[in-house]
Short mmCIF file of C-alpha atoms and ligand atoms in Angstrom, two decimals:
data_model
loop_
_atom_site.label_atom_id
_atom_site.label_comp_id
_atom_site.label_asym_id
_atom_site.label_seq_id
_atom_site.Cartn_x
_atom_site.Cartn_y
_atom_site.Cartn_z
CA MET H 172 0.00 0.00 0.00
CA PRO H 173 1.22 3.58 -0.59
CA GLN H 174 3.17 4.90 2.38
CA PRO H 175 2.17 8.30 3.85
CA SER H 176 5.39 9.84 2.49
CA GLU H 177 4.70 8.74 -1.09
CA PRO H 178 3.66 11.28 -3.74
CA VAL H 179 0.05 12.19 -4.37
CA LEU H 180 -0.77 10.64 -7.73
CA PRO H 181 -2.70 12.57 -10.39
CA THR H 182 -6.24 11.38 -11.11
CA PRO H 183 -6.57 9.73 -14.53
CA ALA H 184 -8.98 10.91 -17.23
CA PRO H 185 -12.37 9.07 -17.29
CA ASP H 186 -11.50 6.91 -20.33
CA ALA H 187 -8.18 5.87 -18.79
CA TRP H 188 -9.96 5.08 -15.53
CA ALA H 189 -12.51 2.92 -17.43
CA HIS H 190 -9.66 1.11 -19.19
CA SER H 191 -8.01 0.40 -15.84
CA GLN H 192 -11.30 -0.99 -14.50
CA ARG H 193 -11.51 -3.42 -17.45
CA LEU H 194 -7.99 -4.67 -16.80
CA ALA H 195 -8.67 -4.94 -13.05
CA GLN H 196 -11.73 -7.08 -13.84
CA HIS H 197 -9.64 -9.26 -16.17
CA ILE H 198 -7.04 -9.80 -13.41
CA ALA H 199 -9.78 -10.44 -10.82
CA ASP H 200 -11.25 -13.13 -13.12
CA ALA H 201 -7.81 -14.72 -13.44
CA ILE H 202 -7.35 -14.72 -9.65
CA LEU H 203 -10.72 -16.46 -9.17
CA ALA H 204 -10.03 -18.96 -11.95
CA GLU H 205 -6.52 -19.76 -10.72
CA GLY H 206 -7.26 -20.64 -7.09
CA GLU H 207 -7.96 -17.20 -5.52
CA TRP H 208 -4.22 -16.45 -5.22
CA ILE H 209 -1.78 -15.68 -8.01
CA ALA H 210 1.98 -15.28 -7.69
CA PHE H 211 3.17 -11.68 -7.99
CA SER H 212 4.98 -12.62 -11.24
CA ARG H 213 1.62 -13.64 -12.72
CA TYR H 214 0.05 -10.36 -11.56
CA MET H 215 2.90 -8.42 -13.17
CA GLU H 216 2.52 -10.40 -16.40
CA LEU H 217 -1.20 -9.61 -16.58
CA VAL H 218 -0.96 -5.99 -15.52
CA LEU H 219 1.79 -5.21 -18.04
CA TYR H 220 1.08 -7.60 -20.93
CA ALA H 221 -2.53 -8.88 -20.93
CA PRO H 222 -3.42 -8.66 -24.65
CA GLY H 223 -5.17 -5.38 -25.48
CA LEU H 224 -5.30 -4.32 -21.82
CA GLY H 225 -1.90 -4.49 -20.12
CA TYR H 226 0.28 -1.42 -19.72
CA TYR H 227 2.62 -2.39 -22.56
CA ALA H 228 -0.09 -4.01 -24.69
CA ALA H 229 -2.52 -1.07 -24.86
CA GLY H 230 -2.43 2.45 -26.18
CA ALA H 231 -1.51 4.96 -23.44
CA ARG H 232 1.50 7.18 -23.97
CA LYS H 233 4.34 5.85 -21.82
CA PHE H 234 7.58 7.49 -22.89
CA GLY H 235 8.69 11.11 -22.65
CA VAL H 236 7.38 14.23 -20.97
CA GLU H 237 3.70 13.40 -21.53
CA GLY H 238 4.12 9.80 -20.46
CA ASP H 239 5.17 8.07 -17.25
CA PHE H 240 8.95 7.92 -17.50
CA VAL H 241 11.88 8.99 -19.64
CA THR H 242 14.53 6.56 -20.86
CA SER H 243 18.09 7.27 -22.03
CA PRO H 244 17.32 7.21 -25.79
CA GLU H 245 14.54 9.76 -25.18
CA ILE H 246 16.86 12.03 -23.22
CA SER H 247 19.59 12.34 -25.81
CA PRO H 248 20.41 10.96 -29.27
CA MET H 249 23.99 10.63 -27.96
CA PHE H 250 22.93 7.39 -26.29
CA ALA H 251 22.05 5.73 -29.61
CA LYS H 252 25.07 7.31 -31.31
CA CYS H 253 27.41 5.70 -28.79
CA PHE H 254 25.68 2.40 -29.43
CA ALA H 255 26.11 2.96 -33.17
CA LEU H 256 29.88 3.16 -32.67
CA GLN H 257 29.70 -0.05 -30.65
CA ALA H 258 27.45 -1.75 -33.21
CA SER H 259 29.71 -0.69 -36.04
CA GLN H 260 32.67 -2.47 -34.41
CA VAL H 261 30.65 -5.69 -34.04
CA LEU H 262 29.10 -5.54 -37.51
CA LYS H 263 32.50 -4.99 -39.12
CA ARG H 264 33.79 -8.02 -37.26
CA VAL H 265 30.97 -10.54 -37.75
CA GLY H 266 28.44 -8.93 -40.13
CA GLY H 267 24.76 -9.76 -39.66
CA ASP H 268 21.91 -7.88 -38.05
CA VAL H 269 20.99 -5.50 -35.28
CA LEU H 270 18.33 -7.01 -33.03
CA GLU H 271 16.69 -4.59 -30.61
CA LEU H 272 14.53 -5.95 -27.81
CA GLY H 273 11.68 -3.75 -26.57
CA PRO H 274 12.31 -0.77 -28.88
CA GLY H 275 9.80 1.47 -27.05
CA SER H 276 9.00 4.61 -29.03
CA GLY H 277 11.44 3.62 -31.82
CA ILE H 278 13.67 6.65 -31.28
CA PHE H 279 16.72 4.54 -30.39
CA ALA H 280 16.35 2.49 -33.60
CA ALA H 281 16.01 5.69 -35.64
CA ASP H 282 19.06 7.43 -34.14
CA LEU H 283 21.19 4.29 -34.25
CA PHE H 284 20.27 3.49 -37.85
CA GLU H 285 20.94 7.06 -38.96
CA MET H 286 24.44 7.01 -37.53
CA LEU H 287 25.23 3.53 -38.88
CA LYS H 288 24.13 4.81 -42.28
CA GLU H 289 26.44 7.83 -41.99
CA MET H 290 29.30 5.51 -41.07
CA GLY H 291 28.55 3.12 -43.93
CA THR H 292 28.06 0.11 -41.64
CA LEU H 293 24.37 -0.62 -42.04
CA PRO H 294 23.31 -4.05 -40.80
CA GLU H 295 21.75 -6.57 -43.18
CA ARG H 296 18.51 -6.18 -41.24
CA TYR H 297 17.32 -4.17 -38.25
CA LEU H 298 15.14 -6.58 -36.29
CA LEU H 299 12.69 -5.22 -33.70
CA LEU H 300 11.28 -7.63 -31.14
CA GLU H 301 8.27 -5.84 -29.72
CA VAL H 302 5.59 -7.53 -27.64
CA SER H 303 3.19 -4.59 -27.83
CA PRO H 304 1.11 -4.16 -31.04
CA ASP H 305 0.55 -0.51 -30.18
CA LEU H 306 4.26 0.26 -29.77
CA ARG H 307 5.03 -1.66 -32.95
CA GLU H 308 2.73 0.66 -34.86
CA ARG H 309 4.33 3.76 -33.33
CA GLN H 310 7.78 2.45 -34.23
CA ARG H 311 6.69 1.75 -37.79
CA VAL H 312 5.30 5.27 -38.22
CA LEU H 313 8.45 6.92 -36.86
CA LEU H 314 10.87 4.78 -38.86
CA THR H 315 8.88 5.17 -42.08
CA GLU H 316 8.95 8.95 -41.62
CA ARG H 317 12.69 9.03 -40.93
CA PHE H 318 13.80 6.42 -43.51
CA PRO H 319 11.22 6.13 -46.30
CA ASP H 320 13.80 4.57 -48.64
CA ASP H 321 15.24 2.10 -46.15
CA ILE H 322 12.11 0.93 -44.37
CA ALA H 323 12.42 -2.55 -45.94
CA ARG H 324 15.51 -3.15 -43.80
CA PHE H 325 13.39 -2.97 -40.63
CA THR H 326 11.69 -6.24 -39.70
CA TRP H 327 9.35 -6.69 -36.74
CA ILE H 328 9.50 -10.12 -35.15
CA ASP H 329 7.33 -11.90 -32.54
CA ARG H 330 9.95 -14.18 -31.07
CA LEU H 331 13.69 -14.57 -31.02
CA PRO H 332 15.21 -15.92 -34.23
CA GLU H 333 16.73 -19.43 -34.06
CA LYS H 334 20.19 -18.03 -34.73
CA ILE H 335 21.51 -14.52 -34.26
CA ARG H 336 24.60 -13.01 -35.84
CA GLY H 337 25.45 -9.38 -35.15
CA ILE H 338 24.49 -7.25 -32.17
CA VAL H 339 21.57 -7.56 -29.75
CA ILE H 340 20.64 -4.46 -27.73
CA ALA H 341 18.11 -4.17 -24.91
CA ASN H 342 17.70 -0.95 -22.94
CA GLU H 343 15.39 -1.14 -19.94
CA VAL H 344 13.80 -4.44 -20.93
CA LEU H 345 14.89 -6.78 -18.13
CA ASP H 346 13.38 -4.49 -15.48
CA VAL H 347 9.88 -4.99 -16.89
CA VAL H 348 10.08 -8.76 -17.16
CA PRO H 349 7.72 -10.21 -14.51
CA CYS H 350 9.58 -11.17 -11.33
CA SER H 351 8.76 -13.26 -8.26
CA LEU H 352 8.57 -11.64 -4.84
CA VAL H 353 10.01 -13.63 -1.97
CA HIS H 354 9.42 -12.69 1.64
CA ARG H 355 11.60 -13.94 4.45
CA VAL H 356 9.37 -13.60 7.45
CA ASP H 357 9.29 -15.20 10.90
CA GLY H 358 12.23 -17.44 10.03
CA ARG H 359 10.84 -18.98 6.84
CA TYR H 360 10.45 -18.16 3.16
CA ARG H 361 7.11 -17.20 1.67
CA GLU H 362 6.14 -16.13 -1.82
CA SER H 363 4.15 -12.90 -2.10
CA GLY H 364 1.11 -13.15 -4.29
CA VAL H 365 -2.08 -11.26 -5.00
CA ILE H 366 -5.62 -11.91 -3.75
CA LEU H 367 -8.93 -10.09 -4.01
CA ALA H 368 -9.80 -8.12 -0.89
CA GLU H 369 -12.67 -5.78 -0.01
CA ALA H 370 -10.80 -2.72 -1.25
CA GLY H 371 -9.34 -4.32 -4.39
CA PHE H 372 -6.11 -6.28 -4.81
CA ALA H 373 -3.99 -7.10 -1.80
CA PHE H 374 -0.75 -8.93 -1.08
CA GLU H 375 -0.86 -12.31 0.58
CA ASP H 376 2.07 -14.62 1.23
CA GLN H 377 2.06 -18.39 0.79
CA ASP H 378 4.70 -20.76 2.12
CA LEU H 379 7.34 -21.40 -0.48
CA GLN H 380 7.55 -25.07 -1.41
CA ASP H 381 10.92 -26.74 -1.92
CA GLY H 382 12.11 -25.92 -5.41
CA GLU H 383 14.21 -23.61 -7.54
CA LEU H 384 12.76 -20.36 -6.13
CA LYS H 385 13.31 -21.40 -2.52
CA ARG H 386 16.86 -22.55 -3.28
CA ARG H 387 17.64 -19.20 -4.91
CA ALA H 388 16.21 -17.26 -1.96
CA GLU H 389 18.23 -19.39 0.45
CA SER H 390 21.46 -18.59 -1.35
CA ALA H 391 20.65 -14.92 -2.08
CA PHE H 392 19.37 -13.95 1.37
CA PRO H 393 19.93 -16.71 3.93
CA LEU H 394 17.58 -17.02 6.89
CA GLY H 395 18.01 -14.16 9.32
CA ASP H 396 16.22 -12.70 12.27
CA TYR H 397 14.47 -9.80 10.57
CA ASP H 398 11.91 -9.61 7.76
CA TYR H 399 13.31 -9.24 4.27
CA LEU H 400 11.55 -8.87 0.91
CA SER H 401 13.20 -9.12 -2.49
CA GLU H 402 12.76 -10.19 -6.08
CA VAL H 403 14.02 -13.11 -8.13
CA ASN H 404 13.61 -12.91 -11.88
CA PHE H 405 13.79 -16.35 -13.51
CA ALA H 406 11.99 -15.13 -16.64
CA ALA H 407 14.62 -12.43 -17.24
CA GLU H 408 17.36 -15.01 -16.73
CA ALA H 409 15.65 -17.33 -19.22
CA LEU H 410 15.55 -14.51 -21.78
CA VAL H 411 19.28 -13.83 -21.34
CA ARG H 412 20.11 -17.56 -21.45
CA THR H 413 18.16 -18.00 -24.68
CA ILE H 414 19.86 -15.05 -26.34
CA ALA H 415 23.26 -16.34 -25.26
CA ALA H 416 22.47 -19.76 -26.71
CA THR H 417 21.12 -18.28 -29.93
CA LEU H 418 24.00 -15.90 -30.58
CA GLU H 419 26.24 -17.72 -33.03
CA ALA H 420 28.61 -14.74 -33.43
CA GLY H 421 28.44 -11.24 -32.03
CA VAL H 422 27.58 -9.36 -28.86
CA ALA H 423 24.48 -8.85 -26.74
CA ILE H 424 24.28 -5.73 -24.58
CA PHE H 425 21.76 -5.24 -21.79
CA VAL H 426 21.40 -1.86 -20.07
CA ASP H 427 19.27 -1.40 -16.99
CA TYR H 428 19.22 -0.13 -13.46
CA GLY H 429 20.51 -2.72 -11.10
CA PHE H 430 23.42 -4.13 -9.17
CA PRO H 431 25.56 -7.20 -8.78
CA GLU H 432 24.10 -9.79 -6.42
CA ARG H 433 26.01 -8.70 -3.29
CA GLU H 434 24.47 -5.22 -3.53
CA TYR H 435 21.09 -6.37 -4.79
CA TYR H 436 20.56 -8.63 -1.79
CA HIS H 437 22.35 -6.34 0.65
CA PRO H 438 20.95 -6.88 4.17
CA GLN H 439 19.88 -3.24 4.30
CA ARG H 440 17.84 -3.47 1.09
CA SER H 441 15.14 -5.25 3.05
CA MET H 442 12.18 -3.88 1.07
CA GLY H 443 13.34 -5.00 -2.38
CA THR H 444 13.50 -2.85 -5.49
CA LEU H 445 9.96 -2.90 -6.89
CA ARG H 446 9.00 0.55 -8.25
CA CYS H 447 5.94 1.90 -10.04
CA HIS H 448 6.09 4.81 -12.50
CA TYR H 449 3.04 6.94 -13.12
CA ARG H 450 3.32 10.32 -14.81
CA HIS H 451 6.85 10.84 -13.57
CA ARG H 452 6.01 9.95 -9.99
CA VAL H 453 7.79 6.95 -8.53
CA HIS H 454 5.93 5.06 -5.82
CA GLY H 455 5.58 1.58 -4.35
CA ASP H 456 1.96 0.53 -4.90
CA PRO H 457 1.65 -2.00 -7.75
CA PHE H 458 -2.14 -2.08 -7.31
CA PHE H 459 -2.63 1.60 -8.15
CA MET H 460 -4.63 1.97 -11.39
CA PRO H 461 -3.73 -1.34 -13.11
CA GLY H 462 -2.70 -0.77 -16.72
CA LEU H 463 -1.96 2.94 -16.32
CA GLN H 464 1.43 2.67 -14.67
CA ASP H 465 4.67 0.84 -15.28
CA ILE H 466 5.91 -1.67 -12.71
CA THR H 467 9.61 -2.45 -12.60
CA ALA H 468 12.24 -4.17 -10.51
CA HIS H 469 15.99 -3.59 -10.57
CA VAL H 470 18.14 -6.20 -12.28
CA ASP H 471 20.43 -8.67 -10.49
CA PHE H 472 23.28 -8.54 -13.01
CA SER H 473 25.21 -11.42 -11.42
CA ALA H 474 22.24 -13.70 -12.14
CA MET H 475 22.08 -12.38 -15.72
CA ALA H 476 25.81 -12.98 -16.27
CA ARG H 477 25.47 -16.55 -14.97
CA ALA H 478 22.52 -17.09 -17.30
CA ALA H 479 24.60 -15.84 -20.25
CA GLU H 480 27.35 -18.31 -19.37
CA GLN H 481 24.82 -21.12 -18.99
CA GLY H 482 23.73 -20.28 -22.53
CA GLY H 483 27.33 -20.84 -23.66
CA ALA H 484 28.37 -17.20 -24.15
CA GLU H 485 31.40 -15.42 -22.76
CA VAL H 486 30.83 -12.39 -20.53
CA TYR H 487 32.75 -9.52 -22.15
CA GLY H 488 32.17 -6.84 -19.56
CA PHE H 489 30.06 -5.27 -16.85
CA THR H 490 30.32 -1.58 -16.10
CA THR H 491 28.31 1.56 -15.42
CA GLN H 492 26.40 3.37 -18.17
CA ALA H 493 28.76 6.35 -17.73
CA TYR H 494 31.91 4.29 -18.30
CA PHE H 495 30.34 2.46 -21.24
CA LEU H 496 29.22 5.61 -23.05
CA ILE H 497 32.49 7.41 -22.41
CA SER H 498 34.44 4.39 -23.61
CA CYS H 499 32.33 4.36 -26.78
CA GLY H 500 33.33 7.99 -27.44
CA LEU H 501 30.59 10.15 -25.92
CA ALA H 502 32.94 13.07 -25.24
CA VAL H 503 34.08 13.15 -28.87
CA LEU H 504 30.49 13.04 -30.12
CA VAL H 505 29.46 15.91 -27.82
CA SER H 506 32.36 18.13 -28.84
CA ALA H 507 31.85 17.49 -32.55
CA GLY H 508 29.40 19.51 -34.64
CA ASP H 509 29.08 23.09 -35.75
CA PRO H 510 30.80 25.34 -33.13
CA THR H 511 28.55 28.31 -34.01
CA ARG H 512 25.38 26.47 -32.94
CA THR H 513 25.88 27.22 -29.27
CA LEU H 514 22.32 26.53 -28.08
CA SER H 515 22.01 23.11 -29.64
CA LYS H 516 25.46 22.31 -28.34
CA LEU H 517 24.48 23.28 -24.80
CA LYS H 518 21.35 21.15 -25.06
CA GLY H 519 23.46 18.28 -26.33
CA THR H 520 25.84 18.69 -23.41
CA SER H 521 23.11 18.75 -20.78
CA GLY H 522 21.39 15.68 -22.32
CA ALA H 523 24.72 13.85 -22.35
CA TYR H 524 25.32 14.87 -18.74
CA ARG H 525 22.03 13.28 -17.68
CA LEU H 526 23.20 10.02 -19.27
CA ILE H 527 26.48 9.93 -17.35
CA GLY H 528 26.04 12.12 -14.24
CA PRO H 529 26.64 10.04 -11.09
CA SER H 530 23.42 11.24 -9.47
CA GLU H 531 21.50 10.97 -12.76
CA MET H 532 21.68 7.78 -14.86
CA GLY H 533 25.43 7.29 -15.02
CA GLU H 534 25.96 5.01 -12.04
CA LEU H 535 22.68 3.34 -11.20
CA PHE H 536 22.40 2.12 -14.79
CA LYS H 537 24.75 -0.72 -15.65
CA VAL H 538 25.78 -2.36 -18.90
CA LEU H 539 26.37 -6.08 -19.32
CA ALA H 540 27.85 -7.46 -22.54
CA PHE H 541 28.33 -11.07 -23.55
CA GLY H 542 28.75 -12.93 -26.78
CA ARG H 543 30.76 -15.22 -28.95
CA GLY H 544 33.51 -14.99 -31.52
CA ILE H 545 34.87 -11.49 -30.78
CA ASP H 546 38.61 -11.64 -30.22
CA GLU H 547 39.30 -7.96 -29.56
CA PRO H 548 38.26 -5.67 -26.68
CA ILE H 549 34.66 -4.50 -26.94
CA LEU H 550 34.65 -0.73 -27.61
CA GLY H 551 32.34 0.18 -24.71
CA PHE H 552 34.56 -1.66 -22.23
CA GLN H 553 37.95 -0.83 -23.70
CA SER H 554 38.62 2.11 -21.39
CA ALA H 555 35.89 1.39 -18.84
CA ARG H 556 36.39 0.32 -15.26
CA HIS H 557 35.10 -3.26 -15.10
CA LEU H 558 32.84 -3.87 -12.12
CA GLN H 559 32.86 -7.10 -10.19
CA LEU H 560 29.88 -9.34 -10.86
C1 SAM P 41 10.70 0.48 -20.33
S1 SAM P 41 10.39 0.09 -22.00
C2 SAM P 41 11.93 0.52 -22.72
C3 SAM P 41 11.79 0.92 -24.15
C4 SAM P 41 13.05 1.33 -24.88
N1 SAM P 41 14.01 0.27 -24.95
C5 SAM P 41 13.66 2.58 -24.32
O1 SAM P 41 14.75 2.52 -23.76
O2 SAM P 41 13.02 3.64 -24.42
C6 SAM P 41 10.38 -1.65 -22.02
C7 SAM P 41 10.12 -2.29 -23.35
O3 SAM P 41 10.42 -3.71 -23.27
C8 SAM P 41 9.41 -4.43 -23.96
N2 SAM P 41 9.47 -5.83 -23.52
C9 SAM P 41 9.03 -6.35 -22.39
N3 SAM P 41 9.29 -7.68 -22.32
C10 SAM P 41 9.95 -8.01 -23.45
C11 SAM P 41 10.50 -9.21 -23.97
N4 SAM P 41 10.42 -10.37 -23.31
N5 SAM P 41 11.10 -9.18 -25.17
C12 SAM P 41 11.19 -8.03 -25.84
N6 SAM P 41 10.69 -6.86 -25.40
C13 SAM P 41 10.07 -6.84 -24.22
C14 SAM P 41 8.16 -3.62 -23.68
O4 SAM P 41 7.11 -3.92 -24.54
C15 SAM P 41 8.71 -2.20 -23.86
O5 SAM P 41 8.75 -1.80 -25.21
#
């Protein structure tokens, strides 16, 4: 439930409210049909991805000033340009495609493609794996406008290809993959799930049976004498493992907010990392207006690196977003351009600062790269400080 110190959330418009009610009814039906209790991961799957209703599957504006949150590619084109330099290195080495997971508004694809075109290292295809039909349409409109002559190079796909050669990029995707919530309480492990209560949805814990989830909780946060709540994201690990197994040559790069395991499951982080984003307010109530807000959890990058290795890939590096972008050449990109255009240059500098500033996105956001068949240092890690996983 929202804590007294949490922000007051704006009231939605009547049509948005009605949409939320439809999704809430859909989730309530699922709870009744599935034994009156669903795991939190199931709730998150429905609330974000229920076809036609979930946050990412329906039409509300999510990205940018008028939406709920702002991501790095929306803040500055420098983000995609740095990735273009990185992609160019990989494409020159192994050829193949760019595959972007969760392309959001499409702005990253547009800025990256434009720069690759300028550099003469266009991929064979630009593949976009997008689970939301609505976002797909927005991406198609934007990319058709920006590249009317090259639109045939963009291909939207529903599932991962059987083999991937080239570069895979996912910015802020793992944090919206449904996670399990595990509660260590009164000296035992319980899984937090969702039930129907008088006032709507409510949390209820069930004892965790012996199995993979319990084993992970036991190793991540051993039994202790105070209550502790955290997330485990097997679905995100499965996604990483599959990409690692599918990548025949090239690099996959995942960017997200998160930590290595020892920080993720730090004893003091006893309330987990679940966050909800609604019109630029961040709060902790996942039951507020289902379908109108994003729900995210930070990423345990140690678990993701292990999953990549289980998929047979080599981990090439793990660093902060700031180090990665600077190592790709952010400073050179910012200082380039027409010196007489002072205003646009200042804007460029402040956007770039938001990407790398330690109290902005530079340190909380991390970059993990893994792959196969690259026998030279990866550009984004060449001069970066490697963090311990
Ligand atoms: C927070 S948005 C980030 C969008 C964009 N990458 C950006 O940085 O602006 C998350 C995106 O991931 C997508 N997504 C969620 N699960 C996915 C999955 N399993 N595979 C591919 N995309 C997924 C969502 O539909 C959404 O487009």
